Amino acid sequence: MKAELLELLPALRRFAWSLTQSVHDADDLLQATVERLLKKGVPDGVELARWAFTVCRNLWIDEYRSRKIRRNVDVEPEVYEAGQVDGESDVHSQMELERVMAAIKHLPEDQQTVLTMVAIQGLPYQQVADELEIPIGTVMSRLSRARARLASSLQLTN
Amino acid sequence: MTITDETLSAYIDGELPPTEERQVEQQLTADKELAARLAQLKQADDLVRRHARLIDDTPMPASVLAMLQDTRATPTDNVVQMSAWRKSIQTLTDNTQQHLAKAACLVLAVGLAGGYLLGSGSSSSSMQTDIAQTRSGSQAEFLAAISSAASGEPVSLPGNQQLQISFSFEDADARLCRHYQLESPQQKREGVVCRDNNEWLNVAEMTFSADAAGATYQTATSSATSIDQILDSLMVNGPLQPEQEQSQLAR
């Protein structure tokens, strides 16, 4: 299980980061997720990867989200500095990603969660609906509103 | 057909029924504005994914890596670094044997984490104790099961005890030896016994109390070693195949 989790770690961390929008909170959430998985294991017949994401999201909902420790921090300097590369196009790209982050942070949480589950975790709609216990139509509408809102905030062009 | 953001969004994710998907594709080729809108929504997704990957550039927290790279923290990972006897068990083709071998490894791994145990099985010395002396109440049934039960068959013993022989093997003196697990509501025991002149000798034994925080153990010798080391030193040719085991038991 540890070896599998180790392989899964980068994807799980991206997911945590997408939910929390804070490196520190993402890493705290990641650690709590791994601890929970190691302690409680995976239910019979459930794929580890799927369960890990579910645990991560539930922990976020149950514990971390309520704290909202760093949700209002607008920038995450370390993450942008770490990814920074010289060159004009990279600076432009960096600025664009900072705008993306700001736009994601301003999404309503229900939309952000669905977008993260579909775009980052890659779940099918039915699974998102099952896990969030909402109708599939609600998944579709939240998702399209999230995308439309991002496109509008970022003034994306084709 | 009116195509909304919701439809385009579902199209991006491949979640539309085939008929509807074809209709969207037809309209996309005919409607540039619709195609532009699709591109905008897709671009939002791409940016979200790129953004998610940004965290890859920051170091993975050492505390998390430490939890997953600590190979002694959980039973499953102890299994990975197990010894030669365990590897040889894995070569067994019999499914039941393989299953049991894994079960045995888990128990041993718990022992490793807890730290224990006991004696050598090199010869019939004072280190080995007659099982009849160490077990009360159900020793006759225990010995009967050890003498006849096939590996993998759970055997119910008096006192609500469940015995399972994990596997059998031969030691260097061609004695038949068996690794077993004995479980009751109060405790769990695992051990190795070897048959010497029609007597079963207790070679290694470890007892876990159900109510204790850690493992407790009984020793047959003062030398501290582990059951897997004992098995490594005892096993010559790996575990017996079911038919070999039956043949040995019949002797």
Coordinates of C-alpha atoms in Angstrom, one line a residue:
Chain A
M1 CA 0.0 0.0 0.0
K2 CA 2.8 2.4 0.8
A3 CA 4.5 1.9 -2.6
E4 CA 1.2 2.5 -4.3
L5 CA 0.6 5.6 -2.2
L6 CA 4.0 6.9 -3.0
E7 CA 3.2 6.7 -6.7
L8 CA -0.1 8.4 -6.1
L9 CA 1.4 11.2 -4.0
P10 CA 2.0 13.8 -6.7
A11 CA -1.6 13.5 -8.1
L12 CA -3.0 13.5 -4.6
R13 CA -1.0 16.6 -3.7
R14 CA -2.2 18.4 -6.9
F15 CA -5.7 17.6 -5.9
A16 CA -5.1 18.9 -2.3
W17 CA -3.6 22.0 -3.7
S18 CA -6.5 22.5 -6.1
L19 CA -8.9 22.2 -3.2
T20 CA -7.0 24.4 -0.7
Q21 CA -5.3 26.8 -3.0
S22 CA -2.5 27.0 -0.4
V23 CA 0.7 25.0 -0.4
H24 CA 0.8 24.8 3.4
D25 CA -2.8 23.7 3.7
A26 CA -2.3 21.3 0.7
D27 CA 0.6 19.7 2.4
D28 CA -1.2 19.5 5.8
L29 CA -4.2 18.0 4.0
L30 CA -1.9 15.5 2.2
Q31 CA -0.3 14.5 5.4
A32 CA -3.6 14.0 7.1
T33 CA -4.8 12.0 4.1
V34 CA -1.8 9.7 4.1
E35 CA -2.0 9.2 7.9
R36 CA -5.7 8.3 7.7
L37 CA -5.1 5.8 4.9
L38 CA -2.3 4.1 6.7
K39 CA -4.3 4.0 9.9
K40 CA -7.6 2.9 8.6
G41 CA -6.7 1.2 5.3
V42 CA -9.0 0.9 2.3
P43 CA -12.4 -0.7 2.4
D44 CA -12.7 -4.1 0.7
G45 CA -13.3 -3.9 -3.0
V46 CA -12.4 -0.2 -3.3
E47 CA -9.5 0.9 -5.4
L48 CA -6.8 2.7 -3.4
A49 CA -6.5 5.7 -5.8
R50 CA -10.2 6.4 -5.7
W51 CA -10.4 6.0 -2.0
A52 CA -7.4 8.2 -1.4
F53 CA -9.0 11.1 -3.3
T54 CA -12.3 10.6 -1.4
V55 CA -10.5 10.6 2.0
C56 CA -8.6 13.7 0.9
R57 CA -11.8 15.5 -0.1
N58 CA -13.7 14.5 3.0
L59 CA -10.9 15.6 5.2
W60 CA -10.9 18.9 3.4
I61 CA -14.7 19.3 3.9
D62 CA -14.8 18.1 7.4
E63 CA -11.7 19.6 9.0
Y64 CA -9.7 21.9 6.9
R65 CA -12.3 23.8 5.1
S66 CA -13.9 24.9 8.3
R67 CA -10.6 26.5 9.4
K68 CA -10.1 28.5 6.2
I69 CA -6.7 29.4 7.6
R70 CA -5.2 30.6 4.4
R71 CA -8.0 30.8 2.0
N72 CA -7.9 34.6 2.0
V73 CA -4.2 34.8 1.2
D74 CA -4.1 36.0 -2.4
V75 CA -0.7 34.9 -3.4
E76 CA 1.3 31.8 -2.9
P77 CA 4.8 33.2 -3.5
E78 CA 6.7 30.0 -2.9
V79 CA 4.8 28.0 -5.5
Y80 CA 5.3 30.6 -8.2
E81 CA 8.9 31.3 -7.2
A82 CA 9.6 27.6 -7.3
G83 CA 8.2 27.2 -10.8
Q84 CA 9.8 30.4 -12.1
V85 CA 12.0 30.2 -15.1
D86 CA 13.8 33.0 -16.9
G87 CA 12.4 34.5 -20.0
E88 CA 9.6 36.8 -21.1
S89 CA 7.2 34.2 -22.1
D90 CA 7.6 32.4 -18.7
V91 CA 6.9 35.7 -16.8
H92 CA 3.8 36.1 -18.9
S93 CA 2.8 32.5 -18.2
Q94 CA 3.5 33.1 -14.5
M95 CA 1.3 36.1 -14.4
E96 CA -1.4 34.1 -16.2
L97 CA -1.3 31.3 -13.7
E98 CA -1.5 33.8 -10.8
R99 CA -4.6 35.1 -12.4
V100 CA -5.9 31.6 -12.7
M101 CA -5.3 31.0 -9.0
A102 CA -7.1 34.2 -8.1
A103 CA -10.0 33.2 -10.4
I104 CA -10.3 29.8 -8.9
K105 CA -10.3 31.2 -5.4
H106 CA -13.3 33.3 -6.3
L107 CA -15.3 30.4 -7.5
P108 CA -18.1 29.2 -5.1
E109 CA -16.8 26.2 -3.3
D110 CA -19.4 23.8 -4.7
Q111 CA -18.3 24.7 -8.2
Q112 CA -14.6 24.5 -7.3
T113 CA -15.1 21.1 -5.8
V114 CA -16.8 19.7 -8.9
L115 CA -14.3 21.3 -11.2
T116 CA -11.4 19.8 -9.2
M117 CA -13.0 16.4 -9.2
V118 CA -13.6 16.4 -13.0
A119 CA -10.6 18.4 -14.3
I120 CA -7.9 17.4 -11.8
Q121 CA -9.0 14.0 -10.5
G122 CA -10.6 13.0 -13.8
L123 CA -13.7 11.5 -12.4
P124 CA -16.8 10.8 -14.6
Y125 CA -19.9 12.8 -13.8
Q126 CA -21.8 9.8 -12.3
Q127 CA -19.0 9.2 -9.8
V128 CA -18.9 12.8 -8.8
A129 CA -22.6 12.7 -8.3
D130 CA -22.4 9.6 -6.2
E131 CA -19.6 10.9 -4.0
L132 CA -21.1 14.3 -3.4
E133 CA -24.6 12.8 -3.2
I134 CA -26.1 15.2 -5.7
P135 CA -28.0 14.7 -8.9
I136 CA -25.9 14.3 -12.0
G137 CA -27.7 17.4 -13.5
T138 CA -26.3 19.4 -10.6
V139 CA -22.8 18.2 -11.4
M140 CA -23.2 19.3 -15.0
S141 CA -24.5 22.7 -14.1
R142 CA -21.9 23.4 -11.4
L143 CA -19.2 22.4 -13.8
S144 CA -20.3 24.5 -16.7
R145 CA -20.9 27.5 -14.4
A146 CA -17.4 27.1 -13.0
R147 CA -15.8 26.9 -16.5
A148 CA -17.9 29.8 -17.8
R149 CA -17.0 31.9 -14.7
L150 CA -13.3 31.1 -15.1
A151 CA -13.4 31.9 -18.8
S152 CA -15.1 35.2 -18.0
S153 CA -12.8 36.1 -15.1
L154 CA -9.7 35.4 -17.2
Q155 CA -11.2 37.0 -20.3
L156 CA -10.1 34.0 -22.3
T157 CA -10.2 34.2 -26.0
N158 CA -10.1 31.5 -28.5
Chain B
M1 CA -31.0 22.0 -30.9
T2 CA -29.8 24.8 -28.5
I3 CA -26.3 24.2 -27.3
T4 CA -25.6 25.7 -23.9
D5 CA -22.4 26.0 -21.9
E6 CA -23.6 22.9 -20.0
T7 CA -23.8 20.9 -23.2
L8 CA -20.4 22.1 -24.3
S9 CA -19.0 21.3 -20.9
A10 CA -20.3 17.8 -21.0
Y11 CA -19.0 17.5 -24.6
I12 CA -15.5 18.5 -23.3
D13 CA -15.7 15.7 -20.8
G14 CA -17.1 13.1 -23.2
E15 CA -20.2 12.8 -21.2
L16 CA -22.8 13.3 -23.9
P17 CA -24.8 10.5 -25.4
P18 CA -23.5 9.6 -28.9
T19 CA -26.4 11.1 -30.7
E20 CA -26.1 14.4 -28.9
E21 CA -22.4 14.4 -29.3
R22 CA -22.8 14.1 -33.1
Q23 CA -25.3 16.9 -33.1
V24 CA -22.8 19.2 -31.2
E25 CA -20.0 18.3 -33.6
Q26 CA -22.2 19.2 -36.6
Q27 CA -23.1 22.5 -35.1
L28 CA -19.5 23.3 -34.1
T29 CA -18.5 23.0 -37.8
A30 CA -21.2 25.3 -38.8
D31 CA -21.1 27.8 -36.0
K32 CA -17.9 29.7 -35.4
E33 CA -19.1 31.4 -32.2
L34 CA -20.0 28.1 -30.7
A35 CA -16.6 26.8 -31.6
A36 CA -15.0 29.8 -30.0
R37 CA -17.1 29.3 -26.9
L38 CA -16.0 25.7 -26.7
A39 CA -12.3 26.8 -27.0
Q40 CA -12.8 29.2 -24.1
L41 CA -14.2 26.6 -21.8
K42 CA -11.5 24.2 -22.7
Q43 CA -8.9 26.8 -22.2
A44 CA -10.2 27.3 -18.7
D45 CA -9.8 23.6 -18.0
D46 CA -6.3 23.6 -19.4
L47 CA -5.3 26.5 -17.2
V48 CA -6.8 24.8 -14.1
R49 CA -4.7 21.7 -14.9
R50 CA -1.5 23.7 -15.5
H51 CA -2.2 25.5 -12.3
A52 CA -2.6 22.3 -10.4
R53 CA 0.8 21.1 -11.6
L54 CA 2.5 24.2 -10.2
I55 CA 2.8 22.5 -6.8
D56 CA 5.0 19.8 -8.4
D57 CA 7.8 22.4 -8.4
T58 CA 7.8 22.7 -4.6
P59 CA 9.4 20.0 -2.6
M60 CA 7.2 17.1 -1.4
P61 CA 6.9 17.4 2.4
A62 CA 9.6 15.3 4.0
S63 CA 7.1 14.2 6.7
V64 CA 4.8 12.6 4.2
L65 CA 7.6 10.9 2.4
A66 CA 9.0 9.6 5.7
M67 CA 5.6 8.0 6.4
L68 CA 5.6 6.1 3.2
Q69 CA 9.3 5.3 3.0
D70 CA 9.4 3.9 6.6
T71 CA 9.5 0.2 5.7
R72 CA 9.1 -0.9 9.3
A73 CA 6.0 1.0 10.2
T74 CA 3.4 -1.4 8.9
P75 CA 3.1 -5.1 8.4
T76 CA 2.7 -4.9 4.7
D77 CA 6.0 -3.2 4.2
N78 CA 7.8 -5.5 6.5
V79 CA 6.7 -8.2 4.1
V80 CA 8.6 -6.6 1.3
Q81 CA 11.9 -7.0 3.1
M82 CA 11.2 -10.4 4.3
S83 CA 13.7 -13.2 4.2
A84 CA 14.6 -16.1 2.0
W85 CA 12.1 -18.4 3.5
R86 CA 9.3 -16.0 2.6
K87 CA 10.6 -15.6 -1.0
S88 CA 10.6 -19.4 -1.3
I89 CA 7.1 -19.5 -0.1
Q90 CA 6.0 -17.3 -2.9
T91 CA 7.2 -19.7 -5.4
L92 CA 4.5 -22.1 -4.4
T93 CA 2.0 -22.5 -7.2
D94 CA -0.8 -23.7 -5.0
N95 CA -3.2 -20.9 -4.4
T96 CA -4.1 -21.9 -0.9
Q97 CA -0.5 -22.1 0.1
Q98 CA 0.3 -18.8 -1.3
H99 CA -2.6 -17.2 0.5
L100 CA -1.5 -18.7 3.8
A101 CA 2.1 -17.8 3.3
K102 CA 1.0 -14.2 3.0
A103 CA -1.0 -14.5 6.2
A104 CA 2.0 -15.9 7.9
C105 CA 4.1 -13.0 6.8
L106 CA 1.8 -10.5 8.3
V107 CA 2.0 -12.1 11.6
L108 CA 5.7 -12.2 11.4
A109 CA 5.8 -8.6 10.4
V110 CA 3.8 -7.7 13.5
G111 CA 6.4 -9.5 15.5
L112 CA 9.2 -7.6 13.9
A113 CA 7.6 -4.3 14.7
G114 CA 7.0 -5.4 18.3
G115 CA 10.3 -7.1 18.8
Y116 CA 10.5 -10.5 20.3
L117 CA 11.4 -13.9 20.6
L118 CA 13.1 -17.1 21.0
G119 CA 14.8 -20.3 20.4
S120 CA 16.9 -22.3 18.0
G121 CA 15.7 -25.4 16.4
S122 CA 19.0 -26.9 15.5
S123 CA 18.6 -30.1 17.6
S124 CA 16.7 -31.7 20.3
S125 CA 18.3 -29.7 23.1
S126 CA 17.0 -28.1 26.2
M127 CA 16.1 -25.0 24.2
Q128 CA 13.2 -26.9 22.8
T129 CA 10.3 -27.8 25.1
D130 CA 7.8 -30.4 24.6
I131 CA 4.6 -28.8 23.5
A132 CA 2.6 -30.9 25.9
Q133 CA 4.4 -29.1 28.7
T134 CA 3.7 -25.6 27.5
R135 CA 0.1 -25.9 26.6
S136 CA -2.7 -26.8 28.9
G137 CA -6.2 -27.9 28.2
S138 CA -6.3 -28.4 24.5
Q139 CA -2.8 -29.8 23.9
A140 CA -4.1 -33.2 22.8
E141 CA -6.4 -31.6 20.2
F142 CA -3.6 -29.2 19.2
L143 CA -1.1 -32.0 18.7
A144 CA -3.7 -34.0 16.8
A145 CA -4.3 -31.1 14.4
I146 CA -0.6 -30.4 14.0
S147 CA -0.1 -34.1 13.1
S148 CA -2.8 -34.3 10.5
A149 CA -4.3 -31.0 9.3
A150 CA -3.3 -29.8 5.9
S151 CA -1.9 -26.3 5.6
G152 CA -4.6 -23.8 5.0
E153 CA -7.3 -25.7 6.7
P154 CA -8.7 -23.9 9.7
V155 CA -9.2 -26.2 12.7
S156 CA -11.4 -25.3 15.6
L157 CA -10.0 -26.3 19.0
P158 CA -11.6 -26.3 22.5
G159 CA -11.7 -23.0 24.2
N160 CA -12.9 -21.2 21.1
Q161 CA -9.4 -21.4 19.5
Q162 CA -8.8 -21.4 15.8
L163 CA -5.7 -23.1 14.5
Q164 CA -4.3 -22.7 11.1
I165 CA -1.1 -24.3 9.8
S166 CA 0.5 -21.8 7.5
F167 CA 2.9 -24.2 5.7
S168 CA 5.2 -27.1 6.3
F169 CA 8.8 -27.6 5.5
E170 CA 11.8 -29.9 6.2
D171 CA 14.8 -28.8 8.3
A172 CA 18.4 -29.9 7.7
D173 CA 17.8 -33.1 9.7
A174 CA 14.8 -33.9 7.4
R175 CA 12.4 -33.3 10.2
L176 CA 8.9 -32.2 9.3
C177 CA 8.4 -28.7 10.7
R178 CA 5.2 -26.6 10.6
H179 CA 4.5 -22.9 11.0
Y180 CA 1.1 -22.3 12.6
Q181 CA -1.1 -19.6 14.0
L182 CA -3.4 -20.2 16.9
E183 CA -6.0 -17.6 17.7
S184 CA -8.4 -17.3 20.6
P185 CA -10.5 -14.3 21.7
Q186 CA -7.8 -13.5 24.3
Q187 CA -4.6 -14.0 22.4
K188 CA -3.0 -14.8 19.2
R189 CA 0.0 -17.1 18.9
E190 CA 2.3 -18.1 16.1
G191 CA 5.0 -20.6 16.2
V192 CA 7.1 -23.3 14.6
V193 CA 7.0 -26.9 15.6
C194 CA 9.2 -29.8 14.4
R195 CA 8.5 -33.5 14.6
D196 CA 11.3 -35.4 16.2
N197 CA 10.9 -39.2 16.7
N198 CA 7.2 -38.8 16.6
E199 CA 7.2 -36.1 19.1
W200 CA 6.3 -32.5 18.2
L201 CA 8.8 -30.1 19.6
N202 CA 8.2 -26.4 20.2
V203 CA 10.9 -24.6 18.2
A204 CA 9.7 -21.1 18.3
E205 CA 6.6 -19.4 19.7
M206 CA 5.3 -16.0 20.1
T207 CA 2.1 -14.9 21.9
F208 CA 0.3 -11.7 21.4
S209 CA -2.2 -10.8 24.2
A210 CA -5.3 -9.3 22.8
D211 CA -5.6 -6.7 25.5
A212 CA -2.0 -5.6 25.5
A213 CA -0.7 -2.6 23.7
G214 CA 2.2 -4.5 22.4
A215 CA 3.2 -8.0 21.7
T216 CA 4.2 -10.2 24.5
Y217 CA 6.2 -13.3 24.0
Q218 CA 7.4 -16.5 25.4
T219 CA 10.9 -17.7 24.8
A220 CA 12.4 -21.1 24.6
T221 CA 15.9 -19.7 24.7
S222 CA 17.7 -16.6 25.8
S223 CA 18.9 -15.6 22.4
A224 CA 16.9 -12.8 20.9
T225 CA 16.0 -13.4 17.3
S226 CA 12.9 -13.5 15.2
I227 CA 10.7 -16.2 13.8
D228 CA 11.7 -15.3 10.3
Q229 CA 15.3 -15.7 11.1
I230 CA 14.5 -19.0 12.7
L231 CA 12.7 -20.1 9.6
D232 CA 15.5 -18.9 7.5
S233 CA 17.9 -21.0 9.4
L234 CA 15.7 -24.0 9.5
M235 CA 14.2 -24.2 6.0
V236 CA 16.4 -26.0 3.6
N237 CA 14.3 -26.3 0.5
G238 CA 11.3 -24.0 1.0
P239 CA 7.8 -25.0 1.9
L240 CA 6.5 -28.4 1.0
Q241 CA 3.9 -28.8 -1.8
P242 CA 0.5 -30.1 -0.6
E243 CA 1.2 -33.6 -1.8
Q244 CA 4.7 -33.7 -0.2
E245 CA 3.1 -32.4 3.1
Q246 CA 0.5 -35.1 3.0
S247 CA 3.1 -37.7 2.4
Q248 CA 5.2 -36.5 5.3
L249 CA 2.3 -36.3 7.7
A250 CA 1.3 -39.9 6.8
R251 CA 4.7 -41.2 8.0

